[in-house]
């Protein structure tokens, strides 16, 4: 270790000990209220609440320390009484469910979490609080690996890093990024627990960087609480975690189709011509996304207008109607910034919709798009004003929303939200915005599922139907390489619809057809199929050469033919939180080495996908789980339990299907409105090594938000059993 490195470590440790010393507490009284244990201490109160038998919240409430309500925990969670046991002795308290025990030492207060007789997690020093810092530290076990903390490009195991907890734009990132659009203060451990620091303020996660066997979460303000979730395996941990933080509602079926999107369509005729090009080029399409030009003639000076720029879009309602008649949904970009040069600035000020500064007046500041104010998203009257704009656009026929810059991209530290400063509530801004859009959309259109794509939020934002994307990735091979890692890491924390701008967004002065093809091939097996880029190189395949189109057309058609399979994955996710993209270690959790693999992943339980992320590749090494696999491109049977070299051409990527898999498929279609489950094709991958198999397919009208609750759906269960040489 260099002298400089030693000095930095000593400096941080000294800061932590001086500024955020452990708040040593002694328990003076113990009581129980249903699922909650209340510890009265000489410094305040600690509440320990079981939400499920394997999810427990610890909430420290020191006397005189302001607290915020939880943003992460769903208001409907934990309302059922649980069978719990409490044992209070002279020196300790045990508070237990059938699955998890909380062991509490009284003097000084220290808490451990025990499952099956083994310690999962133990506080290192309990609550640490001082000048400008508050948080917790925990002991780490030597061989423990840590995933999580949201969008980062670091590798799957994040232990050893010290990472900012502050949502921030990361323009043009490639193969390393420690801070990005969507941070989540949570880790998922190879020791079978998930730990969430339930705090939305600017903070830091020290994952064994300062001290190799100590995990620390800290923040400058906010809630002093954490959530511990256990389970027998990772899917069960995710299920238990999303039972508390909320599950992603079913999206509209058209969300699984192909999107036309770029930065951006500059006028009404260009939009209509683009969709016509999809039709004549025989590419299915379900949605078109309009970027900034729908409300202004150029990039700067118009943000906040949030009304059609009539010189470029003279008849928006007619355009939307014409698109709808072709089965194409219209999605508009919106942002939370109102420029002082925009047509709505004074209207927003008069409505009290702009976040004030310390002087109580609307605060303005400069950023890339102009001089601006920020919508006061935590203020009900500001949300009412903002939603009224959405409501008017919805009446014109707009089908979905794209919320951009919601970190927020620029967020002055001295800005004063109703519930706290900019730093105190920063990571909850996108979360509250997503909640506003989702809940109001359902209220206004109770028979229609909202579509809501945003790039920043917090733990639990998935319950508002938010589909995150991985931001302004560089349009180069280095931008494609980390996309699997980013989606897997977010999926492990409940955010299962995380996806990328297919083809890459930023830069790329010359079109690279191989890179473009490889990215869009991968996109078939990610949650949202949306090519998007700066428009000096078209993002839509229909504007490229015949060879590129001929390679990609079968892939886009495959995306549509897989609709019954993909829609069933969404159904499973809405019930249990099970990701659509699943890491390789799900197949063999006792093998911790598989945690590090972010090249190969499962798409559902049938497909194993390895994107090609380098030029000139003729074969790819694929770490095959045990069993028999079939190459999807040619049907070749391959023995698993090894690293197999899979040949590829420009027309193929390694996509393998598990023996015993059921894959329901549909006919080709121009858009998802033509989907007909009455013409279902069921593919079963039989092999003599598979004695029995089962699968499921879910179907409903693709629109009804209450289809599951009301029972307005169909579910097909598939079963196969080998009987001698015959399959039944």
XYZ file of C-alpha atoms in Angstrom, residues 166-169 200-202 336-337 355-356 363 365-367 372-378 405-418 420-430:
47
model
C -26.244 10.126 -5.302
C -28.137 9.780 -8.581
C -26.077 11.528 -11.233
C -25.901 11.586 -15.020
C -32.740 9.037 0.339
C -30.110 11.683 1.175
C -26.742 12.151 -0.462
C -38.924 18.356 -14.319
C -37.233 21.634 -15.320
C -38.919 24.808 -5.759
C -37.814 27.785 -3.669
C -34.836 29.368 -7.149
C -29.944 28.281 -11.833
C -28.141 27.591 -15.099
C -27.656 24.220 -16.739
C -34.248 27.153 -15.052
C -36.261 26.298 -12.003
C -37.058 22.813 -10.733
C -40.589 21.530 -10.214
C -41.283 21.098 -6.502
C -42.223 17.441 -6.841
C -42.617 16.941 -3.072
C -33.294 14.143 -16.247
C -35.049 12.980 -13.074
C -31.975 12.466 -10.879
C -32.502 15.528 -11.011
C -29.577 16.162 -13.348
C -28.867 19.506 -11.634
C -30.013 19.865 -8.029
C -28.655 22.822 -6.014
C -27.697 21.892 -2.442
C -29.427 24.972 -1.016
C -32.757 24.401 -2.743
C -35.579 23.944 -0.224
C -38.136 21.202 -0.819
C -41.085 21.065 1.599
C -35.924 18.874 3.211
C -32.981 20.320 1.344
C -31.844 19.203 -2.081
C -29.202 16.947 -0.542
C -31.606 15.493 2.033
C -34.139 14.211 -0.505
C -32.121 14.016 -3.717
C -32.431 10.285 -4.401
C -36.209 10.341 -3.875
C -36.927 12.945 -6.559
C -37.387 10.515 -9.439
